Tab-separated table of C-alpha atoms and ligand atoms in Angstrom:
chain	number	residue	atom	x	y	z
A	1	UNK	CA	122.159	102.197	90.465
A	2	UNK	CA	122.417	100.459	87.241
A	3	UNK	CA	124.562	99.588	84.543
A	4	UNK	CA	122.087	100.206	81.378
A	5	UNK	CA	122.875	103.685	80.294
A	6	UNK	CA	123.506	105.924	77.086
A	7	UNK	CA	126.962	106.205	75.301
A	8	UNK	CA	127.651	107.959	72.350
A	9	UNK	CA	123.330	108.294	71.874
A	10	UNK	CA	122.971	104.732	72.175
A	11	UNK	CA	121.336	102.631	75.160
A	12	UNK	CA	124.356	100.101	76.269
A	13	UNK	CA	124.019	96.993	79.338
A	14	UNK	CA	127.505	97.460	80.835
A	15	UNK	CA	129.785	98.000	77.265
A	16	UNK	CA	127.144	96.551	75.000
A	17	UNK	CA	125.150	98.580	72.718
A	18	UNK	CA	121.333	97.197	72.598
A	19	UNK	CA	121.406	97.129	69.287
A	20	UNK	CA	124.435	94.477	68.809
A	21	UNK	CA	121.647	92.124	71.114
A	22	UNK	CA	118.859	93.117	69.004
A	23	UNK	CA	120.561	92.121	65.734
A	24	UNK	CA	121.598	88.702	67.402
A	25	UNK	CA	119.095	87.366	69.254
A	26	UNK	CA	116.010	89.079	68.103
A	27	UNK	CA	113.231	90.940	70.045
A	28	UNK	CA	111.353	90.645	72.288
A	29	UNK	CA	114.371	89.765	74.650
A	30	UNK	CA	115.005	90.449	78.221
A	31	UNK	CA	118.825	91.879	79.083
A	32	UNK	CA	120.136	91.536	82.453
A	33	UNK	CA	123.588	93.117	83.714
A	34	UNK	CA	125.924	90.944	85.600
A	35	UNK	CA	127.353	94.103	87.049
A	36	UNK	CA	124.213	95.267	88.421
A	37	UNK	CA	123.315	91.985	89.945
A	38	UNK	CA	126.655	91.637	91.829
A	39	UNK	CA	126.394	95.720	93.167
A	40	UNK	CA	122.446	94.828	94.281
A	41	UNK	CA	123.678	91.538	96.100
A	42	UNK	CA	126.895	93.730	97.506
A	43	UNK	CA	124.589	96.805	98.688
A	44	UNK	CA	122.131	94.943	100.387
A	45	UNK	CA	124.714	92.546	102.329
A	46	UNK	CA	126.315	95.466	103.160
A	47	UNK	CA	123.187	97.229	104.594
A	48	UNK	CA	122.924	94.140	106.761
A	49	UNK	CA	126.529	94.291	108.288
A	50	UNK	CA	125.992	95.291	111.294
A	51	UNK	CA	123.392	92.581	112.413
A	52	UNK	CA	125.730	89.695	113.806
A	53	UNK	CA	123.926	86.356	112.409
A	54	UNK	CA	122.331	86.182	109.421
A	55	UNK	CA	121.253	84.399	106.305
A	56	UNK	CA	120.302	85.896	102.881
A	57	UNK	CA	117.752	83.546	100.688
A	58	UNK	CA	117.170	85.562	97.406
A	59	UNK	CA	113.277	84.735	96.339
A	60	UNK	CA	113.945	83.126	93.344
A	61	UNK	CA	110.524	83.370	91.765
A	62	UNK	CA	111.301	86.661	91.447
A	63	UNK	CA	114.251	85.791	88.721
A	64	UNK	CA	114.684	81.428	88.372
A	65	UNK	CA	117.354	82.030	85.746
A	66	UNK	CA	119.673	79.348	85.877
A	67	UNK	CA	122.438	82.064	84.873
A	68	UNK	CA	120.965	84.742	87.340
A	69	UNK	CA	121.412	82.234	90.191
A	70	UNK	CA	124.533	81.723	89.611
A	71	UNK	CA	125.874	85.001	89.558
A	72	UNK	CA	123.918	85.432	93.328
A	73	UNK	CA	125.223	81.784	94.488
A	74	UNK	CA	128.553	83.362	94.207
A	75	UNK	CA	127.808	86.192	96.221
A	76	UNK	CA	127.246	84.066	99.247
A	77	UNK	CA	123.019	84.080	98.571
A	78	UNK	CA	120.749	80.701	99.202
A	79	UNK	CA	117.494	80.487	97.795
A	80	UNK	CA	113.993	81.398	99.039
A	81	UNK	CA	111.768	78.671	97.306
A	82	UNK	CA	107.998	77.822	96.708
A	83	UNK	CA	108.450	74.976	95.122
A	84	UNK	CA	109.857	71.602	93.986
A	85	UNK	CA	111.013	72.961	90.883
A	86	UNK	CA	112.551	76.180	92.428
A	87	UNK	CA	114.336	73.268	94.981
A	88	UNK	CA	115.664	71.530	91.616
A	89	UNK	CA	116.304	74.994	90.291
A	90	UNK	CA	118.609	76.224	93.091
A	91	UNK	CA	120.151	73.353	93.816
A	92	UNK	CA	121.184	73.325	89.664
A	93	UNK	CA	122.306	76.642	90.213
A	94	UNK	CA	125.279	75.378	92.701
A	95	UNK	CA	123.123	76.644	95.969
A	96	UNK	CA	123.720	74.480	99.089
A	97	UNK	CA	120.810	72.443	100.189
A	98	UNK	CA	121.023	73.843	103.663
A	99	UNK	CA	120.824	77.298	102.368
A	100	UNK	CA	117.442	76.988	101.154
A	101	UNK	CA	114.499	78.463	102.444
A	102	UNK	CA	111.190	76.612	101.444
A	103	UNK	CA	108.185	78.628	101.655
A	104	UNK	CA	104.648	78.774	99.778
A	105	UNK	CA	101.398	78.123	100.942
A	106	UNK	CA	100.585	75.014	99.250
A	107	UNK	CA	103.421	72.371	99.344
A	108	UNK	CA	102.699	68.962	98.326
A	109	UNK	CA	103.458	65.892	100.272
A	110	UNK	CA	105.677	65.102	97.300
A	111	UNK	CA	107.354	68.599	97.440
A	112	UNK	CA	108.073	68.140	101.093
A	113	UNK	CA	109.554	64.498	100.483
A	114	UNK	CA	112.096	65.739	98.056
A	115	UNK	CA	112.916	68.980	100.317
A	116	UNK	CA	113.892	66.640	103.053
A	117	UNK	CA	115.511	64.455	100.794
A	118	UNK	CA	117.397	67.438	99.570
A	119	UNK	CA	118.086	67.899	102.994
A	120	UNK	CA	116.601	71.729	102.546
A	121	UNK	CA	117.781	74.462	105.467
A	122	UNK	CA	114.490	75.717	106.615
A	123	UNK	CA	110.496	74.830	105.875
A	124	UNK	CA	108.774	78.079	106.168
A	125	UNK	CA	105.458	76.236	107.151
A	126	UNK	CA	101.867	77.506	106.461
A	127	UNK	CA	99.419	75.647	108.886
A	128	UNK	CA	99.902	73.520	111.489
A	129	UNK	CA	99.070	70.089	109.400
A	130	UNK	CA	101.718	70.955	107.173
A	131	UNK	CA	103.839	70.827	110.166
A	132	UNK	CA	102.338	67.260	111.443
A	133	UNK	CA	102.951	66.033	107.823
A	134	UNK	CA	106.636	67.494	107.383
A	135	UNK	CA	107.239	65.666	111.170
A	136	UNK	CA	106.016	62.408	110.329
A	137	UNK	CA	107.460	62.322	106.592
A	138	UNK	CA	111.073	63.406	108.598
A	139	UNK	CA	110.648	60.988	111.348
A	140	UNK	CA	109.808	58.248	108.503
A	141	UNK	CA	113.038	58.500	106.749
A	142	UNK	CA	115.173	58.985	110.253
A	143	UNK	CA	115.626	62.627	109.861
A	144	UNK	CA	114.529	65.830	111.539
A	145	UNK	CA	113.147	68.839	109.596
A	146	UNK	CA	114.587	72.173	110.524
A	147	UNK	CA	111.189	74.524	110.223
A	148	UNK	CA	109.644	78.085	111.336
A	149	UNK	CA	105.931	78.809	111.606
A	150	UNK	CA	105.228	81.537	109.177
A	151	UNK	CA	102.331	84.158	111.212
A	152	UNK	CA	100.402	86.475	109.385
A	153	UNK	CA	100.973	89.431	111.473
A	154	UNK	CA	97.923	91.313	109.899
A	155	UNK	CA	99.528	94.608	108.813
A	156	UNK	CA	98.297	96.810	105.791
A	157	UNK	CA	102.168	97.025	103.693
A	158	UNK	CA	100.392	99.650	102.083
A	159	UNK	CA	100.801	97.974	98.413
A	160	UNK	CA	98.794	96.911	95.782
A	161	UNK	CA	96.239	94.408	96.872
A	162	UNK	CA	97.734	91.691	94.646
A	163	UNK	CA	100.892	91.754	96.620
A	164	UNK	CA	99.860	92.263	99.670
A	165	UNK	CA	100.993	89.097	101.986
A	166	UNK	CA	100.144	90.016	105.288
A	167	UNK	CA	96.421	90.961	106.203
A	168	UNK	CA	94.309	88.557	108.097
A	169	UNK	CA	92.452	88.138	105.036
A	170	UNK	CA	95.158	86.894	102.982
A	171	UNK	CA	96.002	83.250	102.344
A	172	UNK	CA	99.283	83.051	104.025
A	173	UNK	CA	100.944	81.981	107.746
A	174	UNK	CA	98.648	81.437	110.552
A	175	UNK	CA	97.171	84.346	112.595
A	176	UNK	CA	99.602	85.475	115.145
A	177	UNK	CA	97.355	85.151	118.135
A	178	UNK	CA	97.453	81.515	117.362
A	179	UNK	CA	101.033	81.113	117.020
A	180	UNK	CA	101.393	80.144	120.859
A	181	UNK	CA	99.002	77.333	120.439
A	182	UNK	CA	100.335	75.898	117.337
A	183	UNK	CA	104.069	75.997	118.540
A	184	UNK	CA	102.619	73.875	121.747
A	185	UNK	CA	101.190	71.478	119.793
A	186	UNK	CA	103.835	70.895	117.267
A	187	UNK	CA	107.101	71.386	118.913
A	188	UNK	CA	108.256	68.347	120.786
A	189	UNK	CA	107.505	66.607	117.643
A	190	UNK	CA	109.429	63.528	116.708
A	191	UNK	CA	110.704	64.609	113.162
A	192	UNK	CA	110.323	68.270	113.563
A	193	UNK	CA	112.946	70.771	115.120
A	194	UNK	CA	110.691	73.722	115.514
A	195	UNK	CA	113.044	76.609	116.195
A	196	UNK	CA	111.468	79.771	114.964
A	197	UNK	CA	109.090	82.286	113.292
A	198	UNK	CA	108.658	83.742	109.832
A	199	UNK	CA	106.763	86.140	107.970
A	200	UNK	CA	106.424	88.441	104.810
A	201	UNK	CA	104.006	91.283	104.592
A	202	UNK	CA	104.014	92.022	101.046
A	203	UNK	CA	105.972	93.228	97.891
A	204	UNK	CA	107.056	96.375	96.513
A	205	UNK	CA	106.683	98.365	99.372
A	206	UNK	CA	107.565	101.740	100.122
A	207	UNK	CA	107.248	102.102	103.892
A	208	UNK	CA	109.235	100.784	106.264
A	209	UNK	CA	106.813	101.771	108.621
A	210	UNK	CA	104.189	98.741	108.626
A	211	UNK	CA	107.437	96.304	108.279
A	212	UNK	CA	108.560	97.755	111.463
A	213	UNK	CA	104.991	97.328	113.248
A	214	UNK	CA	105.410	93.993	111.604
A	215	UNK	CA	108.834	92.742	113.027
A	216	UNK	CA	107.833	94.232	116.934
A	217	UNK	CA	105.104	92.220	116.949
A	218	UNK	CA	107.531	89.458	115.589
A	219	UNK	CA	109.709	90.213	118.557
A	220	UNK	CA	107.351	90.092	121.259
A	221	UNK	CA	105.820	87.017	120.208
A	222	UNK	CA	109.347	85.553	119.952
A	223	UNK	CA	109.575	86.290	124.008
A	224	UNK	CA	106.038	84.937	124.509
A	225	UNK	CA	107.490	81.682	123.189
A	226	UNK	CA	110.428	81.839	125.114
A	227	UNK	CA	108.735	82.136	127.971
A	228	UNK	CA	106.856	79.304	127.463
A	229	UNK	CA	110.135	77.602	127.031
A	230	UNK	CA	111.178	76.958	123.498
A	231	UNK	CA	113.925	77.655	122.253
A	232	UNK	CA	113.204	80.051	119.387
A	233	UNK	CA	116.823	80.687	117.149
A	234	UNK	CA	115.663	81.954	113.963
A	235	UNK	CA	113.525	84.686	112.580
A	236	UNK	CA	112.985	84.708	108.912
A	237	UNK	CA	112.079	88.680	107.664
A	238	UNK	CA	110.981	88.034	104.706
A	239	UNK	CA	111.529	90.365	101.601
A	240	UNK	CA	109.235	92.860	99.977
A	241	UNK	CA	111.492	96.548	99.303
A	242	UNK	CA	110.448	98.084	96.760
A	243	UNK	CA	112.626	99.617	93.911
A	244	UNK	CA	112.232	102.392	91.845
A	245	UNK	CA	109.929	102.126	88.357
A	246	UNK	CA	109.472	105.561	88.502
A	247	UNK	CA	112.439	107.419	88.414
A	248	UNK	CA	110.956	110.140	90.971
A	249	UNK	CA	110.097	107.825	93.180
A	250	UNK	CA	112.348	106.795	95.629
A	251	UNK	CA	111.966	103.053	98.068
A	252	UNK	CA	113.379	103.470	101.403
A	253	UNK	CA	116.880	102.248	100.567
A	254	UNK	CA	118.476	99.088	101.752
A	255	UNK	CA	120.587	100.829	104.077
A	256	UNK	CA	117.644	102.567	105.676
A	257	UNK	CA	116.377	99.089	105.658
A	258	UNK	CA	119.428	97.395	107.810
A	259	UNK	CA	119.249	100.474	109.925
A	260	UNK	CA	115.690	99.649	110.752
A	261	UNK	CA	116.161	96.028	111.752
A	262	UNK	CA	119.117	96.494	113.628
A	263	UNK	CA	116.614	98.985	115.663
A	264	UNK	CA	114.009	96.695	115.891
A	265	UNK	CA	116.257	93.416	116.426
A	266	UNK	CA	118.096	94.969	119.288
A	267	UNK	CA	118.811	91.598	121.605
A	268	UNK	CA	116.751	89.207	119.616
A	269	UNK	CA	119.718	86.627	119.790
A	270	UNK	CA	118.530	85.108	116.654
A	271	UNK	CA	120.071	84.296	112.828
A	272	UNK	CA	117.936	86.405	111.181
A	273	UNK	CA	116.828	84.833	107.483
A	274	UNK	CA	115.980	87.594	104.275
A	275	UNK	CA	114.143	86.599	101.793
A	276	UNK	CA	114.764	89.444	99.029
A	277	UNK	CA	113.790	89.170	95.413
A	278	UNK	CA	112.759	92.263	93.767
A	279	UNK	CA	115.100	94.601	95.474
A	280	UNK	CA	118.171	92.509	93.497
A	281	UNK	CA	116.778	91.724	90.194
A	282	UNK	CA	114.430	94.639	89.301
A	283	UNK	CA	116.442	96.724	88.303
A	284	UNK	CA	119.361	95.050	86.873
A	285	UNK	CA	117.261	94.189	83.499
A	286	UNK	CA	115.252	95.220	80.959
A	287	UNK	CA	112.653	94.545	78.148
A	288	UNK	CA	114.055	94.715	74.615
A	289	UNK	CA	111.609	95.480	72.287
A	290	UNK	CA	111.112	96.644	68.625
A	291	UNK	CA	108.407	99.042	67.277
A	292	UNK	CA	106.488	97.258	65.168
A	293	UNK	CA	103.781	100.301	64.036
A	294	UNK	CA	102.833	103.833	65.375
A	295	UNK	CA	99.177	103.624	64.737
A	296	UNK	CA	97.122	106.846	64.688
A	297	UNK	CA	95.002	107.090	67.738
A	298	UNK	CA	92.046	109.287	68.533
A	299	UNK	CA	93.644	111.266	70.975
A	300	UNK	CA	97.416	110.202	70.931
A	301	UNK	CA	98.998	107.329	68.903
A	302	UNK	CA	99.299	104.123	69.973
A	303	UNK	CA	102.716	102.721	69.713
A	304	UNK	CA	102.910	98.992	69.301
A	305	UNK	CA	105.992	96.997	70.304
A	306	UNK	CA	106.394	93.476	69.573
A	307	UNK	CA	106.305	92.934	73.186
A	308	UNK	CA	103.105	91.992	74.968
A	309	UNK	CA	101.582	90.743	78.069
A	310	UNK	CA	102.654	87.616	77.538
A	311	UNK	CA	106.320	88.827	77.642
A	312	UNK	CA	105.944	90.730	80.638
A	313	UNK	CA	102.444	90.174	82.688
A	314	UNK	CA	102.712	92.717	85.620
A	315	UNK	CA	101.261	96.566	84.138
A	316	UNK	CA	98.348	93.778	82.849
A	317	UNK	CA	98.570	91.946	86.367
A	318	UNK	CA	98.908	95.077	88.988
A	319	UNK	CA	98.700	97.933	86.697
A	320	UNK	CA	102.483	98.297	87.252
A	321	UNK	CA	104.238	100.842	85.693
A	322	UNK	CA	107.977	100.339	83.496
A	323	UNK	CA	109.498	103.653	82.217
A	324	UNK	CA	109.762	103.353	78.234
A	325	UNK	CA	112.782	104.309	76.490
A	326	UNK	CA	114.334	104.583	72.940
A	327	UNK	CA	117.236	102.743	72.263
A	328	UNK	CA	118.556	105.879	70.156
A	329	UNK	CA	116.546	108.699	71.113
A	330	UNK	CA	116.441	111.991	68.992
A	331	UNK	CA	115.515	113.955	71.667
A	332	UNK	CA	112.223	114.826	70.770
A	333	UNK	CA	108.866	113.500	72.986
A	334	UNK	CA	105.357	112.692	72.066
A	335	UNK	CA	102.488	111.820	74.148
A	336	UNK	CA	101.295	108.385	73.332
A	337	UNK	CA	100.126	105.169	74.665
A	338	UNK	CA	102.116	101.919	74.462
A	339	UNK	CA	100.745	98.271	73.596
A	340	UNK	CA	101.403	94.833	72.473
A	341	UNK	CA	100.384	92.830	70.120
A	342	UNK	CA	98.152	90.445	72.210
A	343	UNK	CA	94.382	90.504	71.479
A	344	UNK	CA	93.497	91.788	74.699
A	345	UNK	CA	92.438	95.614	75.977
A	346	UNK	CA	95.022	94.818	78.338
A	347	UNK	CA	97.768	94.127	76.824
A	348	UNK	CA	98.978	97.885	77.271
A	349	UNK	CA	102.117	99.003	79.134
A	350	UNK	CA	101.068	102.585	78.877
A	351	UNK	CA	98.482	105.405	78.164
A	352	UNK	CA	99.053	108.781	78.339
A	353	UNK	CA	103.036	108.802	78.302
A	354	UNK	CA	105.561	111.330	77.591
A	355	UNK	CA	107.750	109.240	75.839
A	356	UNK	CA	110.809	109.541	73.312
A	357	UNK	CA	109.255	109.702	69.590
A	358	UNK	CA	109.579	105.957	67.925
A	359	UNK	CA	109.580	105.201	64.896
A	360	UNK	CA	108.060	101.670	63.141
A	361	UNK	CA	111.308	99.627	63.497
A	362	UNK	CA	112.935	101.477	66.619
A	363	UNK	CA	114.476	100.000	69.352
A	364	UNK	CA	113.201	100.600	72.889
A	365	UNK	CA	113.152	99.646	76.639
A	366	UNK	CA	110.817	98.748	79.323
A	367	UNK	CA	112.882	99.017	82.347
A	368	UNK	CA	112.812	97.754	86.136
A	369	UNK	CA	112.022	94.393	84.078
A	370	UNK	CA	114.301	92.131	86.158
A	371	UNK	CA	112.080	91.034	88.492
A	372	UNK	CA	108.848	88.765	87.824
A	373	UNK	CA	109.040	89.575	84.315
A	374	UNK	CA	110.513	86.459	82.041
A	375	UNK	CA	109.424	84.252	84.648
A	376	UNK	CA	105.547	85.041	84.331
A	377	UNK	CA	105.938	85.030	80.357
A	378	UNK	CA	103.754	82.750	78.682
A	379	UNK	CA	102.848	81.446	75.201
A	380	UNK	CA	99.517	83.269	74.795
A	381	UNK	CA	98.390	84.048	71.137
A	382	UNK	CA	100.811	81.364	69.988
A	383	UNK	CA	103.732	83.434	70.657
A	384	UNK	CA	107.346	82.608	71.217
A	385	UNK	CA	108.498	82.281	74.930
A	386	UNK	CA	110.744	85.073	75.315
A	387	UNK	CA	114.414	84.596	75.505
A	388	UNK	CA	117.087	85.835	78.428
A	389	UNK	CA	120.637	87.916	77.572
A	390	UNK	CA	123.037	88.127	80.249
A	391	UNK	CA	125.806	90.906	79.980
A	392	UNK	CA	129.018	90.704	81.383
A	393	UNK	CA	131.502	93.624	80.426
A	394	UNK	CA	132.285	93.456	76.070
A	395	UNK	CA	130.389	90.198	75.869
A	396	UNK	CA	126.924	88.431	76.019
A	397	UNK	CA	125.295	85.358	76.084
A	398	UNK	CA	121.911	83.825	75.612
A	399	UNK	CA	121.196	82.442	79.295
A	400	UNK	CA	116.960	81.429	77.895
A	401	UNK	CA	116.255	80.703	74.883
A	402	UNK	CA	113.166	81.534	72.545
A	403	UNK	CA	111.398	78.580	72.852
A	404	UNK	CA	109.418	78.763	69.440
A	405	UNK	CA	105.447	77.828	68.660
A	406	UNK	CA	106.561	75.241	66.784
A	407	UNK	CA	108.381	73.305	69.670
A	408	UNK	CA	105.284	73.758	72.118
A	409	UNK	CA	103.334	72.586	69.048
A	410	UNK	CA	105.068	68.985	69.298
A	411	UNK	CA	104.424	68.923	72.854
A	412	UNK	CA	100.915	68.489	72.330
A	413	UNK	CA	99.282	65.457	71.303
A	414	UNK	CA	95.919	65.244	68.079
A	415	UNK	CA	94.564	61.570	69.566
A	416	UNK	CA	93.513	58.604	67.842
A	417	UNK	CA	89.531	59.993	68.197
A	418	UNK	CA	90.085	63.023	66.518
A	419	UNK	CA	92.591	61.255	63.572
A	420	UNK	CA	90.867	61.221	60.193
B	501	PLP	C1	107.639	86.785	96.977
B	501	PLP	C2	108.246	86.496	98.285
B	501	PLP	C3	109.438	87.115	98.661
B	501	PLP	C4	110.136	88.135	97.825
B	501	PLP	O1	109.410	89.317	97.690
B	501	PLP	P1	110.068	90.595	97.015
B	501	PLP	O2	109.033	91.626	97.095
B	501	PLP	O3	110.392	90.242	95.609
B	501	PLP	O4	111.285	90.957	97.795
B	501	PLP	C5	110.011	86.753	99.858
B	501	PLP	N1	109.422	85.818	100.677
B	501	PLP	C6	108.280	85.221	100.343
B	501	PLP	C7	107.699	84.222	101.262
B	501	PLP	C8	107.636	85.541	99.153
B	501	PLP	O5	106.486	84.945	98.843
């Protein structure tokens, strides 16, 4: 459920028409809905009630919003992290150090440095040298690093092959016939309290099925390791449910989720760590965009909104789909295909489409845009870097500015070889 719906014929966030945004801030602009944020955090603790000790991390690369953050610090979330600037991020957003989960396959030995200076909750680590590094850089500065070893359990999620996490083939956690071994050889470590497992099979996923091969395996591997005495007290679940970009199709819902785990999870005796991101953010924004033409096409028009890959990356990146909607619609549909501006085949959101009829000027929506859309944007062709609207209720406020071509211009430098 969402808060972006039609009163009176016009698209509102919560109370506020899209068109009130539009005339103030300009388009393209992404709108997110406090509202929706806080009922997505709410529904998804809730599905976990019944599991007895747990932490929620929210993946922030999936929305870094300063603004976002906040609104999911105060719902009791820490931060999932894959980086030092997502550390300086969360930490900016008012999330406790200890709450934050640091994952990502390639930390630096400067990244890890400042996460144990932050005094960071939990390395998610990646290969065992990682592990040797994190122990010695801990043990250095008189401190011991509270870290899982993320396995690879080497499940097909079933998703699109650019988020798919957790095939043997893919770049991240160590196989999980290895685990054993690695644990042996790194727990014990001066610097390193090694007190669990991790892993995270993929994104956008519509099964629960492979997640629950995935977390059995996780369970019996956490009794192997007991067994060979260590003491195992975490298991980090990772994220990965998938929302709803077409209306007709329907994720498995968070509560079907929680029931799952709390199946699975039976007698674990762990804290179990979540690592959602798409599941809270996705749907609680949108795309603003204005028409800017409806060019004829050969076999259906092409409707060009002045937003464009470089606004939102992911129907160019994974052939995702985002529903398209007028701001006002008349009723009426047309079959057309959607694009940007960006010199690039594509840079195209949509072909084919029953859509609401646009006019040159009209207001519409791509929506399901909350998650890993303004945080891929880039500059490409020299455009703007799209700004951020939160809604609360009656009111609004820029949370991202548009960060003009003319400010990136100054950032870059003519040198003295090239002055005339
Ligand atoms: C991306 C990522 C997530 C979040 O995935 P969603 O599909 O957005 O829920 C969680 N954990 C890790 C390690 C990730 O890389």
């Amino acid at each position: 459920m969402d808060h972006f719906t039609y009163r009176d014929g016009v698209l509102h966030a919560e109370n506020v028409p899209l068109t009130a945004i539009a005339e103030a801030v300009g388009t393209p602009v992404y709108i997110y809905s406090r509202a929706t944020l806080e009922r997505h955090a709410q529904v998804f603790r809730e599905a976990l009630s019944g599991l007895p000790r747990k932490h929620i991390a929210f993946a922030i690369k999936a929305n870094p919003n300063l603004a976002v953050l906040k609104v999911l610090a105060r719902q009791g979330f820490g931060a999932d992290v894959v980086s030092g600037g997502e550390i300086a991020r969360a930490l900016a957003a008012g999330m406790k150090a200890e709450d934050i989960v640091f994952s990502g396959v390639g930390k630096t030995r400067a990244e890890l440095q400042y996460g144990l200076d932050m005094g960071i909750g939990q390395f998610n680590l990646e290969l065992e040298e990682e592990g040797a590094v994190l122990a010695d850089l801990a043990h250095a500065a008189g401190k011991t690093a509270s870290a899982v070893l993320r396995v690879n359990p080497n499940v097909d999620a079933g998703t699109h092959a650019k988020i798919s996490t957790g095939k043997s083939e893919n770049k991240f956690g160590v196989p999980i016939s290895e685990a054993k071994a690695i644990f042996a050889r790194l727990s014990g470590r001066p610097g390193l309290n090694l007190r669990g497992v991790a892993l995270h099979i993929g994104s956008q996923l519509f099964d629960l099925g492979p997640l629950e091969a995935a977390y059995a395996r996780i369970g019996e591997l956490v009794r192997e390791l007991r067994g060979e005495g260590h003491g195992i007290d975490r298991v980090d679940l990772g994220g990965g449910l998938g929302v709803p970009y077409e209306r007709d199709k329907v994720p498995p819902s968070p509560a079907d989720y929680g029931r799952m785990v709390e199946r699975v999870t039976q007698g674990w005796d762990v804290t179990l760590m979540f690592e959602p991101g798409r599941v809270i953010v996705g749907n609680a924004g949108v795309l603003l965009t204005r028409v800017i033409w409806v060019k004829p096409g050969v076999t259906h028009p092409y409707v060009i909104v002045d937003a464009a890959m470089n606004d939102l990356a992911r129907p160019a990146m994974y052939d995702a789909w985002h529903d398209f909607e007028a701001v006002r619609p008349s009723g009426e549909k047309i079959v057309a295909h959607i694009a940007g501006p960006v010199c690039e085949t594509g840079d195209t959101f949509a072909m084919n489409r029953t859509i609401d009829v646009v006019r040159s000027g009209d207001l519409g929506i791509f929506r399901t845009a909350g998650a890993y859309g303004a945080t891929m944007a880039s500059t490409y062709n020299s455009r703007p870097l799209v700004p951020e609207v939160m809604v609360d209720g009656d009111r609004f406020a820029v949370v991202a500015d548009r960060i003009e071509p003319a400010s990136i211009i100054a950032a870059e430098r003519v040198p003295d070889f090239l002055q005339d």
